[in-house]
Short mmCIF file of C-alpha atoms in Angstrom, two decimals:
data_model
loop_
_atom_site.label_atom_id
_atom_site.label_comp_id
_atom_site.label_asym_id
_atom_site.label_seq_id
_atom_site.Cartn_x
_atom_site.Cartn_y
_atom_site.Cartn_z
CA MET U 10 -21.06 -16.43 -27.77
CA LEU U 11 -23.59 -13.86 -26.56
CA ALA U 12 -21.69 -10.89 -25.14
CA MET U 13 -23.18 -9.58 -21.90
CA THR U 14 -23.72 -5.83 -21.98
CA TRP U 15 -25.04 -3.31 -19.48
CA ILE U 16 -23.94 0.20 -20.41
CA ALA U 17 -23.87 2.50 -17.38
CA GLY U 18 -26.34 5.36 -17.84
CA SER U 19 -25.50 9.02 -17.44
CA THR U 20 -26.96 9.21 -13.93
CA LEU U 21 -25.01 6.18 -12.73
CA PHE U 22 -21.82 7.52 -14.31
CA GLU U 23 -22.30 10.88 -12.61
CA LEU U 24 -23.00 9.07 -9.35
CA VAL U 25 -19.66 7.26 -9.62
CA VAL U 26 -17.73 10.44 -10.43
CA VAL U 27 -19.43 12.72 -7.92
CA GLY U 28 -19.67 9.99 -5.27
CA SER U 29 -15.94 9.24 -5.35
CA LEU U 30 -15.09 12.95 -5.19
CA VAL U 31 -17.47 13.55 -2.29
CA GLY U 32 -16.02 10.46 -0.56
CA LEU U 33 -12.49 11.82 -0.95
CA ILE U 34 -13.49 15.26 0.35
CA LEU U 35 -15.30 13.70 3.32
CA ALA U 36 -12.23 11.57 4.07
CA VAL U 37 -10.04 14.70 4.20
CA LEU U 38 -12.50 16.53 6.46
CA ALA U 39 -12.98 13.52 8.74
CA LEU U 40 -9.23 13.02 9.05
CA LEU U 41 -8.71 16.68 9.96
CA LEU U 42 -11.60 16.61 12.45
CA ILE U 43 -10.30 13.46 14.16
CA TRP U 44 -6.79 14.95 14.28
CA TRP U 45 -8.15 18.18 15.83
CA ILE U 46 -10.16 16.31 18.48
CA GLU U 47 -7.20 14.08 19.36
CA TRP U 48 -4.82 17.07 19.38
CA ARG U 49 -7.06 18.93 21.85
CA ARG U 50 -7.11 15.88 24.11
CA GLY U 51 -3.37 15.30 23.74
CA ARG U 52 -4.06 11.87 22.20
CA ILE U 53 -2.26 12.17 18.85
CA TRP U 54 0.65 9.86 19.78
CA MET T 30 13.01 11.97 -24.91
CA ALA T 31 9.51 13.51 -24.77
CA GLN T 32 9.15 17.07 -23.48
CA PRO T 33 8.76 17.04 -19.63
CA PHE T 34 5.50 18.38 -18.18
CA LEU T 35 7.19 20.63 -15.65
CA ALA T 36 10.11 23.06 -16.03
CA PRO T 37 13.19 21.58 -14.28
CA GLY T 38 13.59 24.73 -12.16
CA ILE T 39 10.09 24.41 -10.67
CA ALA T 40 10.58 20.66 -10.21
CA TRP T 41 13.86 21.23 -8.32
CA ALA T 42 12.25 23.88 -6.12
CA LEU T 43 9.42 21.47 -5.21
CA VAL T 44 11.86 18.63 -4.52
CA VAL T 45 14.00 20.82 -2.24
CA ILE T 46 11.00 22.27 -0.35
CA PHE T 47 9.39 18.89 0.33
CA SER T 48 12.65 17.05 1.00
CA VAL T 49 13.68 19.62 3.63
CA LEU T 50 10.18 19.52 5.13
CA TRP T 51 10.04 15.71 5.40
CA ILE T 52 13.56 15.45 6.85
CA ALA T 53 13.06 18.30 9.35
CA LEU T 54 9.70 16.95 10.55
CA GLY T 55 10.96 13.36 10.61
CA VAL T 56 14.01 14.21 12.70
CA SER T 57 11.92 16.39 15.03
CA TRP T 58 9.24 13.72 15.60
CA GLY T 59 11.94 11.11 16.08
CA ARG T 60 13.12 12.97 19.18
CA LYS T 61 9.79 12.40 20.93
CA GLY T 62 9.17 9.40 23.16
CA LYS T 63 11.43 7.27 25.34
CA GLY T 64 14.07 6.64 22.71
CA ASP T 65 14.18 2.85 23.20
CA ALA T 66 13.97 0.19 20.48
CA ASP T 67 10.20 -0.24 20.87
CA ASP T 68 9.70 3.49 20.45
CA TYR T 69 11.93 3.62 17.38
CA MET T 70 10.32 0.57 15.75
CA LEU T 71 6.68 1.15 16.72
CA ALA T 72 6.34 4.84 17.61
CA GLY T 73 5.54 4.10 21.26
CA ARG T 74 2.62 1.69 20.46
CA ASN T 75 0.02 4.39 21.16
CA ILE T 76 -0.74 6.31 17.97
CA GLY T 77 -4.27 7.67 17.65
CA LEU T 78 -6.96 7.26 15.00
CA ALA T 79 -5.93 10.22 12.80
CA LEU T 80 -2.30 9.18 12.39
CA SER T 81 -3.11 5.48 12.24
CA THR T 82 -5.66 5.97 9.44
CA ALA T 83 -3.48 8.41 7.52
CA THR T 84 -0.41 6.16 7.61
CA LEU T 85 -2.46 3.26 6.21
CA MET T 86 -3.82 5.52 3.46
CA ALA T 87 -0.45 7.02 2.56
CA SER T 88 1.36 3.68 2.53
CA TRP T 89 -1.29 2.12 0.28
CA VAL T 90 -1.30 5.07 -2.14
CA THR T 91 1.78 4.17 -4.17
CA GLY T 92 3.12 5.77 -7.35
CA ASN T 93 1.00 3.16 -9.14
CA THR T 94 -2.25 4.35 -7.55
CA THR T 95 -1.83 7.81 -9.01
CA LEU T 96 -0.48 6.74 -12.41
CA LEU T 97 -1.61 3.16 -13.09
CA ALA T 98 -5.22 3.63 -11.93
CA PRO T 99 -5.87 6.36 -14.57
CA GLU T 100 -4.38 3.95 -17.13
CA PHE T 101 -6.79 1.24 -15.90
CA GLY T 102 -9.68 3.70 -16.36
CA TYR T 103 -8.41 4.69 -19.80
CA ARG T 104 -7.91 1.11 -21.01
CA ASN T 105 -10.70 -0.80 -19.22
CA GLY T 106 -13.25 1.88 -18.31
CA LEU T 107 -15.44 1.59 -15.23
CA TRP T 108 -14.34 -1.96 -14.42
CA GLY T 109 -10.71 -0.91 -14.60
CA MET T 110 -11.36 1.72 -11.94
CA PHE T 111 -13.49 -0.58 -9.79
CA SER T 112 -11.00 -3.46 -9.95
CA TYR T 113 -8.18 -1.17 -8.83
CA ALA T 114 -10.37 0.25 -6.07
CA LEU T 115 -11.14 -3.25 -4.77
CA ALA T 116 -7.54 -3.44 -3.56
CA GLY T 117 -8.86 -1.36 -0.63
CA LEU T 118 -10.70 -4.51 0.52
CA GLY T 119 -7.37 -5.85 1.73
CA LEU T 120 -7.27 -3.15 4.42
CA ILE T 121 -10.97 -3.40 5.32
CA LEU T 122 -11.00 -7.20 5.64
CA PHE T 123 -7.83 -7.08 7.71
CA ALA T 124 -9.57 -4.88 10.33
CA PRO T 125 -11.02 -7.71 12.48
CA LEU T 126 -7.74 -9.63 12.21
CA ALA T 127 -5.84 -6.53 13.26
CA LEU T 128 -7.95 -6.29 16.41
CA ARG T 129 -7.38 -9.99 17.11
CA ILE T 130 -3.60 -9.55 16.61
CA LYS T 131 -3.58 -6.64 19.05
CA GLN T 132 -5.40 -8.77 21.64
CA LEU T 133 -3.33 -11.94 21.15
CA MET T 134 0.09 -10.28 20.75
CA PRO T 135 0.22 -7.17 22.95
CA ALA T 136 4.04 -7.28 22.97
CA GLY T 137 4.46 -8.44 19.34
CA ARG T 138 6.66 -6.51 16.92
CA THR T 139 6.44 -8.18 13.50
CA SER T 140 4.42 -10.54 11.33
CA GLY T 141 7.48 -12.82 11.52
CA ASP T 142 6.91 -13.09 15.30
CA PHE T 143 3.44 -14.46 14.56
CA PHE T 144 4.59 -17.13 12.06
CA ARG T 145 7.45 -18.27 14.31
CA LEU T 146 5.38 -18.52 17.50
CA ARG T 147 2.20 -19.87 15.88
CA TYR T 148 3.58 -22.37 13.33
CA GLY T 149 7.26 -22.88 14.21
CA ARG T 150 10.59 -22.11 12.58
CA ALA T 151 10.01 -24.10 9.34
CA ALA T 152 6.83 -22.13 8.53
CA TRP T 153 8.70 -18.95 9.45
CA TRP T 154 11.33 -19.73 6.79
CA VAL T 155 8.66 -20.23 4.11
CA PHE T 156 7.01 -16.96 5.16
CA MET T 157 10.38 -15.14 5.10
CA VAL T 158 11.14 -16.32 1.56
CA ILE T 159 7.70 -15.15 0.35
CA THR T 160 7.87 -11.81 2.11
CA ALA T 161 11.50 -11.21 1.00
CA ILE T 162 10.63 -11.72 -2.69
CA TYR T 163 7.53 -9.54 -2.40
CA THR T 164 9.22 -6.77 -0.40
CA LEU T 165 12.27 -6.57 -2.65
CA GLY T 166 9.99 -6.44 -5.70
CA PHE T 167 7.89 -3.74 -4.03
CA LEU T 168 10.96 -1.68 -3.05
CA MET T 169 12.40 -1.96 -6.55
CA THR T 170 9.17 -0.98 -8.31
CA GLN T 171 8.84 2.09 -6.10
CA ALA T 172 12.50 3.04 -6.63
CA MET T 173 12.39 2.49 -10.39
CA GLY T 174 8.99 4.17 -10.51
CA ALA T 175 10.55 7.19 -8.79
CA GLY T 176 13.29 7.42 -11.41
CA ILE T 177 10.98 6.87 -14.38
CA LEU T 178 8.21 9.19 -13.17
CA LEU T 179 10.43 12.08 -12.15
CA GLU T 180 12.20 11.79 -15.50
CA ALA T 181 8.90 11.90 -17.41
CA LEU T 182 7.41 14.66 -15.27
CA SER T 183 10.37 16.99 -14.94
CA GLY T 184 13.20 15.77 -17.15
CA PHE T 185 15.37 14.59 -14.21
CA ASP T 186 17.88 11.90 -15.05
CA TYR T 187 16.44 8.45 -14.11
CA ARG T 188 19.16 7.73 -11.54
CA LEU T 189 19.08 11.22 -10.06
CA GLY T 190 15.32 11.01 -9.42
CA MET T 191 15.72 7.60 -7.85
CA VAL T 192 18.59 8.69 -5.59
CA VAL T 193 16.64 11.76 -4.43
CA VAL T 194 13.48 9.84 -3.48
CA ILE T 195 15.28 6.90 -1.83
CA GLY T 196 17.80 9.24 -0.17
CA VAL T 197 15.15 11.49 1.38
CA SER T 198 12.98 8.55 2.57
CA THR T 199 16.02 6.77 4.03
CA ILE T 200 17.31 9.84 5.88
CA TYR T 201 14.14 10.68 7.76
CA THR T 202 13.31 7.03 8.44
CA LEU T 203 16.84 6.50 9.78
CA TYR T 204 16.68 9.45 12.18
CA GLY T 205 13.04 9.35 13.18
CA GLY T 206 12.06 5.68 12.93
CA MET T 207 8.35 4.83 12.89
CA ARG T 208 7.38 8.21 14.42
CA ALA T 209 8.89 10.00 11.42
CA VAL T 210 7.15 7.63 9.02
CA VAL T 211 3.73 7.95 10.65
CA GLY T 212 3.97 11.73 11.13
CA THR T 213 5.05 12.49 7.57
CA ASP T 214 2.47 9.99 6.25
CA PHE T 215 -0.27 12.15 7.81
CA ILE T 216 0.81 15.24 5.88
CA GLN T 217 1.55 13.27 2.72
CA SER T 218 -1.88 11.60 2.72
CA LEU T 219 -3.64 14.97 3.16
CA LEU T 220 -1.54 16.50 0.37
CA ILE T 221 -2.33 13.62 -1.98
CA MET T 222 -6.07 13.69 -1.27
CA VAL T 223 -6.50 17.48 -1.41
CA LEU T 224 -4.51 17.88 -4.64
CA LEU T 225 -6.37 14.98 -6.29
CA VAL T 226 -9.68 16.63 -5.42
CA VAL T 227 -8.48 19.96 -6.87
CA VAL T 228 -7.26 18.38 -10.14
CA ALA T 229 -10.44 16.28 -10.56
CA VAL T 230 -12.85 19.13 -9.74
CA LEU T 231 -11.10 21.48 -12.19
CA ALA T 232 -11.02 18.77 -14.88
CA PHE T 233 -14.75 18.02 -14.53
CA ARG T 234 -15.57 21.75 -14.48
CA GLN T 235 -14.02 21.97 -17.94
CA PHE T 236 -15.56 18.71 -19.15
CA PRO T 237 -18.68 17.92 -17.10
CA ALA T 238 -19.48 14.27 -16.39
CA PRO T 239 -22.59 14.16 -18.68
CA GLU T 240 -20.46 15.39 -21.58
CA VAL T 241 -17.77 12.78 -20.86
CA HIS T 242 -20.49 10.11 -20.67
CA ARG T 243 -22.02 11.23 -23.99
CA GLU T 244 -18.64 11.04 -25.74
CA LEU T 245 -17.87 7.61 -24.27
CA VAL T 246 -21.26 6.21 -25.34
CA ALA T 247 -20.60 7.47 -28.86
CA SER T 248 -16.98 6.40 -29.27
CA HIS T 249 -16.06 3.84 -26.55
CA PRO T 250 -19.27 2.24 -25.16
CA GLY T 251 -17.34 -0.83 -24.00
CA ARG T 252 -15.65 1.28 -21.32
CA LEU T 253 -19.06 1.78 -19.69
CA ASN T 254 -20.06 -1.91 -19.80
CA LEU T 255 -20.76 -3.07 -16.25
CA LEU T 256 -20.98 -6.75 -17.26
CA LEU T 257 -17.46 -7.17 -18.59
CA PRO T 258 -16.53 -10.83 -17.73
CA ALA T 259 -12.77 -10.15 -17.72
CA GLY T 260 -13.43 -7.12 -15.52
CA LEU T 261 -15.11 -9.28 -12.89
CA LEU T 262 -12.20 -11.73 -12.90
CA ILE T 263 -9.58 -8.97 -12.67
CA ALA T 264 -11.55 -7.37 -9.83
CA TRP T 265 -11.56 -10.56 -7.76
CA ASN T 266 -7.89 -11.16 -8.44
CA SER T 267 -7.11 -7.60 -7.40
CA ALA T 268 -9.04 -8.03 -4.12
CA LEU T 269 -7.28 -11.33 -3.31
CA PHE T 270 -3.86 -9.97 -4.28
CA SER T 271 -4.35 -7.04 -1.94
CA MET T 272 -5.56 -9.35 0.85
CA GLY T 273 -2.38 -11.38 0.44
CA GLU T 274 -0.26 -8.24 0.52
CA VAL T 275 -1.91 -6.81 3.62
CA PHE T 276 -2.43 -10.06 5.58
CA HIS T 277 1.22 -11.11 5.51
CA ASN T 278 3.35 -8.00 5.13
CA ASN T 279 4.97 -6.28 8.07
CA ILE T 280 4.01 -2.81 6.78
CA TRP T 281 0.48 -3.50 8.02
CA TRP T 282 1.36 -5.61 11.06
CA SER T 283 3.70 -2.87 12.29
CA ARG T 284 0.77 -0.38 12.06
CA VAL T 285 -1.30 -2.76 14.20
CA PHE T 286 1.41 -2.95 16.87
CA ALA T 287 2.04 0.81 16.69
CA SER T 288 -1.62 1.83 17.09
CA ARG T 289 -3.63 2.24 20.29
CA PRO T 290 -5.87 -0.84 20.82
CA SER T 291 -9.08 1.21 20.70
CA VAL T 292 -8.37 2.60 17.20
CA VAL T 293 -6.96 -0.44 15.38
CA PHE T 294 -10.23 -1.75 13.91
CA ARG T 295 -11.60 1.66 12.92
CA SER T 296 -8.35 2.84 11.31
CA PHE T 297 -8.20 -0.14 8.94
CA VAL T 298 -11.88 0.21 7.95
CA PHE T 299 -11.68 4.00 7.53
CA GLY T 300 -8.28 3.84 5.80
CA GLY T 301 -9.54 1.21 3.34
CA LEU T 302 -12.77 3.10 2.54
CA ALA T 303 -10.95 6.41 2.08
CA TRP T 304 -8.31 4.74 -0.09
CA MET T 305 -10.94 3.18 -2.38
CA THR T 306 -12.04 6.63 -3.55
CA VAL T 307 -8.52 7.45 -4.87
CA PRO T 308 -8.36 4.99 -7.82
CA VAL T 309 -11.93 5.87 -8.80
CA VAL T 310 -11.13 9.59 -8.85
CA THR T 311 -7.83 9.15 -10.72
CA GLY T 312 -9.41 6.52 -13.00
CA SER T 313 -12.17 8.95 -13.98
CA ILE T 314 -9.43 11.37 -15.11
CA GLY T 315 -8.40 8.61 -17.55
CA LEU T 316 -11.96 8.57 -18.90
CA VAL T 317 -11.86 12.35 -19.41
CA ALA T 318 -8.73 11.88 -21.55
CA LEU T 319 -10.44 9.16 -23.56
CA ALA T 320 -13.65 11.14 -24.07
CA GLN T 321 -11.74 14.24 -25.15
CA ALA T 322 -9.39 12.20 -27.37
CA ILE T 323 -6.39 13.81 -25.68
CA GLU T 324 -3.17 12.67 -27.35
CA LEU T 325 -0.94 10.58 -25.06
CA PRO T 326 2.79 9.92 -25.59
CA GLN T 327 2.53 6.94 -23.17
CA VAL T 328 -0.72 5.64 -21.75
CA ASN T 329 0.66 5.46 -18.16
CA MET T 330 1.20 9.24 -18.35
CA VAL T 331 -2.52 9.92 -18.75
CA PHE T 332 -2.87 11.69 -15.39
CA PRO T 333 0.00 14.21 -15.85
CA VAL T 334 -1.00 14.79 -19.49
CA VAL T 335 -4.61 15.60 -18.59
CA ALA T 336 -3.57 17.77 -15.63
CA SER T 337 -1.03 19.78 -17.64
CA GLN T 338 -3.24 20.14 -20.73
CA LEU T 339 -6.31 21.22 -18.81
CA LEU T 340 -4.68 23.14 -15.97
CA GLY T 341 -1.33 24.26 -17.36
CA ALA T 342 1.91 24.39 -15.32
CA GLY T 343 -0.08 24.51 -12.06
CA GLY T 344 -1.68 21.16 -12.89
CA ALA T 345 1.68 19.61 -13.72
CA ALA T 346 3.12 20.91 -10.42
CA MET T 347 0.20 19.42 -8.47
CA VAL T 348 0.71 16.02 -10.12
CA PHE T 349 4.44 16.22 -9.36
CA VAL T 350 3.72 16.83 -5.65
CA VAL T 351 1.13 14.02 -5.55
CA VAL T 352 3.59 11.57 -7.14
CA PHE T 353 6.51 12.66 -4.92
CA ALA T 354 4.36 12.33 -1.78
CA SER T 355 3.00 8.93 -2.91
CA LEU T 356 6.49 7.55 -3.56
CA THR T 357 8.12 8.82 -0.35
CA SER T 358 5.17 7.76 1.84
CA THR T 359 5.31 4.20 0.49
CA LEU T 360 9.09 3.91 0.52
CA ASP T 361 9.43 5.15 4.11
CA SER T 362 6.86 2.59 5.28
CA LEU T 363 8.60 -0.21 3.41
CA LEU T 364 12.01 0.77 4.77
CA ALA T 365 10.85 1.10 8.39
CA SER T 366 8.71 -2.04 8.58
CA THR T 367 11.18 -4.22 6.66
CA ALA T 368 14.02 -2.99 8.89
CA ASP T 369 11.89 -3.92 11.93
CA LEU T 370 11.32 -7.39 10.47
CA VAL T 371 14.98 -8.05 9.65
CA ALA T 372 16.32 -6.62 12.93
CA GLU T 373 13.73 -8.34 15.18
CA ASP T 374 13.35 -11.69 13.40
CA VAL T 375 16.79 -12.28 11.92
CA VAL T 376 19.34 -10.24 13.88
CA PHE T 377 17.68 -10.53 17.31
CA LYS T 378 15.56 -13.71 17.44
CA LEU T 379 17.63 -15.84 15.06
CA LEU T 380 21.27 -14.69 15.28
CA ASN T 381 21.77 -12.97 18.62
CA PRO T 382 19.03 -13.34 21.28
CA GLN T 383 21.32 -11.67 23.84
CA LEU T 384 21.09 -8.31 22.04
CA SER T 385 20.43 -5.37 24.38
CA ASP T 386 17.67 -2.84 23.69
CA ALA T 387 20.17 -0.21 22.51
CA GLU T 388 21.90 -2.76 20.25
CA LEU T 389 18.55 -3.76 18.73
CA LYS T 390 17.78 -0.11 17.96
CA ARG T 391 21.23 0.33 16.40
CA ALA T 392 20.75 -2.85 14.36
CA THR T 393 17.38 -1.56 13.08
CA ARG T 394 19.02 1.69 11.99
CA LEU T 395 21.81 -0.17 10.19
CA VAL T 396 19.21 -2.29 8.38
CA VAL T 397 17.39 0.90 7.24
CA ILE T 398 20.66 2.12 5.67
CA GLY T 399 21.38 -1.33 4.22
CA LEU T 400 17.92 -1.55 2.65
CA GLY T 401 18.28 1.90 1.12
CA VAL T 402 21.65 0.94 -0.42
CA VAL T 403 20.42 -2.48 -1.64
CA THR T 404 17.32 -0.89 -3.20
CA LEU T 405 19.48 1.65 -5.01
CA ALA T 406 21.89 -1.01 -6.26
CA LEU T 407 19.12 -3.33 -7.50
CA SER T 408 17.24 -0.50 -9.20
CA TRP T 409 20.32 1.07 -10.82
CA PRO T 410 19.79 -0.75 -14.16
CA ARG T 411 16.46 0.52 -15.48
CA LEU T 412 13.83 -2.16 -16.19
CA ASP T 413 10.64 -0.62 -17.58
CA SER T 414 8.70 -3.89 -17.44
CA LEU T 415 9.24 -4.57 -13.74
CA ALA T 416 5.79 -3.34 -12.67
CA SER T 417 4.11 -6.12 -14.62
CA VAL T 418 6.61 -8.66 -13.27
CA LEU T 419 5.58 -7.68 -9.73
CA PHE T 420 2.14 -9.14 -10.42
CA PHE T 421 3.60 -12.62 -10.24
CA THR T 422 4.16 -12.05 -6.51
CA GLY T 423 0.36 -12.13 -6.24
CA ALA T 424 0.68 -15.90 -6.50
CA LEU T 425 3.02 -15.95 -3.52
CA VAL T 426 1.34 -13.52 -1.15
CA ALA T 427 -2.21 -14.82 -1.72
CA SER T 428 -1.05 -18.20 -0.37
CA THR T 429 -0.52 -16.61 3.08
CA ILE T 430 -4.11 -15.36 3.53
CA TRP T 431 -5.51 -18.57 5.01
CA PRO T 432 -2.54 -19.57 7.17
CA VAL T 433 -2.78 -16.11 8.78
CA ALA T 434 -6.57 -16.20 9.22
CA TYR T 435 -6.62 -19.82 10.50
CA GLY T 436 -3.70 -19.15 12.80
CA LEU T 437 -5.44 -16.22 14.43
CA TYR T 438 -8.87 -17.78 14.96
CA TRP T 439 -8.56 -21.61 14.97
CA ARG T 440 -6.76 -23.21 17.87
CA SER T 441 -6.75 -26.42 15.79
CA ALA T 442 -4.86 -24.92 12.79
CA ASN T 443 -2.20 -27.44 11.76
CA ARG T 444 1.38 -26.18 11.38
CA VAL T 445 2.37 -28.64 8.61
CA ALA T 446 -0.82 -27.70 6.77
CA ALA T 447 0.20 -24.03 7.02
CA ILE T 448 3.55 -24.78 5.36
CA ALA T 449 1.91 -26.99 2.72
CA ALA T 450 -0.76 -24.33 2.07
CA MET T 451 1.84 -21.63 1.41
CA VAL T 452 4.00 -23.86 -0.80
CA ALA T 453 1.14 -25.48 -2.76
CA GLY T 454 -0.71 -22.16 -3.15
CA SER T 455 2.43 -20.42 -4.43
CA VAL T 456 3.30 -23.21 -6.90
CA CYS T 457 -0.25 -23.50 -8.29
CA GLY T 458 -0.59 -19.70 -8.46
CA LEU T 459 2.66 -19.40 -10.41
CA LEU T 460 1.53 -22.16 -12.79
CA ALA T 461 -1.77 -20.32 -13.32
CA TYR T 462 0.17 -17.09 -13.93
CA THR T 463 2.24 -18.78 -16.63
CA LEU T 464 -0.25 -21.20 -18.18
CA ILE T 465 -3.59 -19.36 -17.90
CA ALA T 466 -3.31 -15.60 -17.31
CA PRO T 467 -1.55 -13.26 -14.84
CA TYR T 468 -4.88 -12.15 -13.38
CA CYS T 469 -5.70 -15.73 -12.30
CA ALA T 470 -2.58 -16.15 -10.15
CA ALA T 471 -3.87 -14.78 -6.83
CA LEU T 472 -7.28 -16.46 -7.26
CA ILE T 473 -5.82 -19.94 -7.80
CA SER T 474 -3.19 -19.48 -5.11
CA ALA T 475 -5.73 -18.43 -2.46
CA ALA T 476 -8.14 -21.23 -3.43
CA VAL T 477 -5.49 -23.98 -3.26
CA SER T 478 -4.08 -22.58 -0.02
CA ALA T 479 -7.58 -22.51 1.53
CA LEU T 480 -8.23 -26.12 0.53
CA VAL T 481 -4.91 -27.42 1.89
CA MET T 482 -5.29 -25.47 5.15
CA ALA T 483 -8.89 -26.65 5.69
CA VAL T 484 -8.24 -30.33 4.87
CA GLY T 485 -4.98 -30.47 6.86
CA THR T 486 -6.57 -28.87 9.92
CA GLN T 487 -9.68 -31.05 9.69
CA LEU T 488 -7.71 -34.31 9.43
CA TRP T 489 -4.89 -33.48 11.86
CA PRO T 490 -6.17 -30.88 14.33
CA GLU T 491 -3.73 -29.43 16.87
CA SER T 492 -4.43 -27.63 20.11
CA PHE T 493 -2.51 -24.37 20.25
CA SER T 494 -2.18 -22.35 23.45
CA TRP T 495 -2.93 -18.71 22.67
CA HIS T 496 -0.71 -17.49 25.51
CA ILE T 497 2.36 -18.53 23.47
CA LEU T 498 1.65 -15.56 21.18
CA LYS T 499 1.87 -13.20 24.15
CA GLU T 500 5.62 -13.90 24.27
CA GLY T 501 5.96 -12.10 20.91
#
């Protein structure tokens, strides 16, 4: 059987690594920003 | 026993600091609000976007996400990471349903309320059996995971580690109810995310991504293959398994009822997207270990090994905190939402409908204690293979996806078809698990359940009155 192969290139690999890290950092910042806005408006709970 | 990654003294100090913090905050937050049963079970039904998103994130980041996802990356490469990350689809795809639930059941408390009111008592029993098996398995894997992980990380005795994690989660859930769970989840999710970023950034500073890629191409090119057929199959199974978990389980339904209507949809989408980055980040740590040929005593310890080898004692301490926060944040959610389900659906609606509000709150608290004790008792004998056994529940939970979706959107959804869909889906999924492969179970179960639900509803349509759900 012919094995299907598509090896991810260096750029794509870096994109996955850096992209997931940037996504995680943005999630932390967004969560803190939303919390701060809601806290100022007294809308946390 | 292998040498622990962290000195027991440091591990004890971390356990004491975070245990005191969680209990103090949990008890303090539990004093807020009106103090009635609804407040205890659902945190006042008005939590905002920040807490709602964070509690979804924290509950979905289990001990497995921080330790199994790197193993997936190590063993299966990019597709291993992606397939684990696709479990976040369960949260994202549940977002529109969550909004619909909030609109249809403004006074609802549990997913059991939905099955009972929408499909009747017989369907409720089938749902309860499925959710009981899944929830007990989930509780036990988290409890046993706590014992095994703390032993490997810090040299704690298996039972001591388990008692500490279950004890702490039970105490603050007992005193603070859902407010304690949601509040601590916010801090736990931030801790997990920030520490993961720190570990990953430091690891890739030492071994930059191009260097890791070069090594993988030379020694393990298969890990970078984006057309891995088994990878595609595992990815779809992972997505369907997670949909089954989220669509039926009261952990997620209780978050819907606890959140403000305006934030429900956004919190599930944002929580799912944010969560998806975690297995990719931790999975890439597994690839660093592979590229650098780091020696591993056990492959599921790849994350702590890499962190401690590259970053020393500080790295091991960070992993310990991430794992401790992941375990407590998942266990507290399981304890609170399962106690809500048992108290509301069994004690109140089934056994004693005359229960007063104060008695219902007391019953919920007793169930929290009972669940903590039962989990401890069941997890006392150590079973290292339980995590893989849990995968068979994928066959059960995936069978609930279509009965839930049909029941929320189609007035004509047939109640007998819902029962048949759950039973037939579960049976066929279990057969596929045994006869074909474990990663086919959720796929087959969801497909059979969809077919039964669609045919049954088409041939014998009913006409359900949506206002019945408002009684929930």
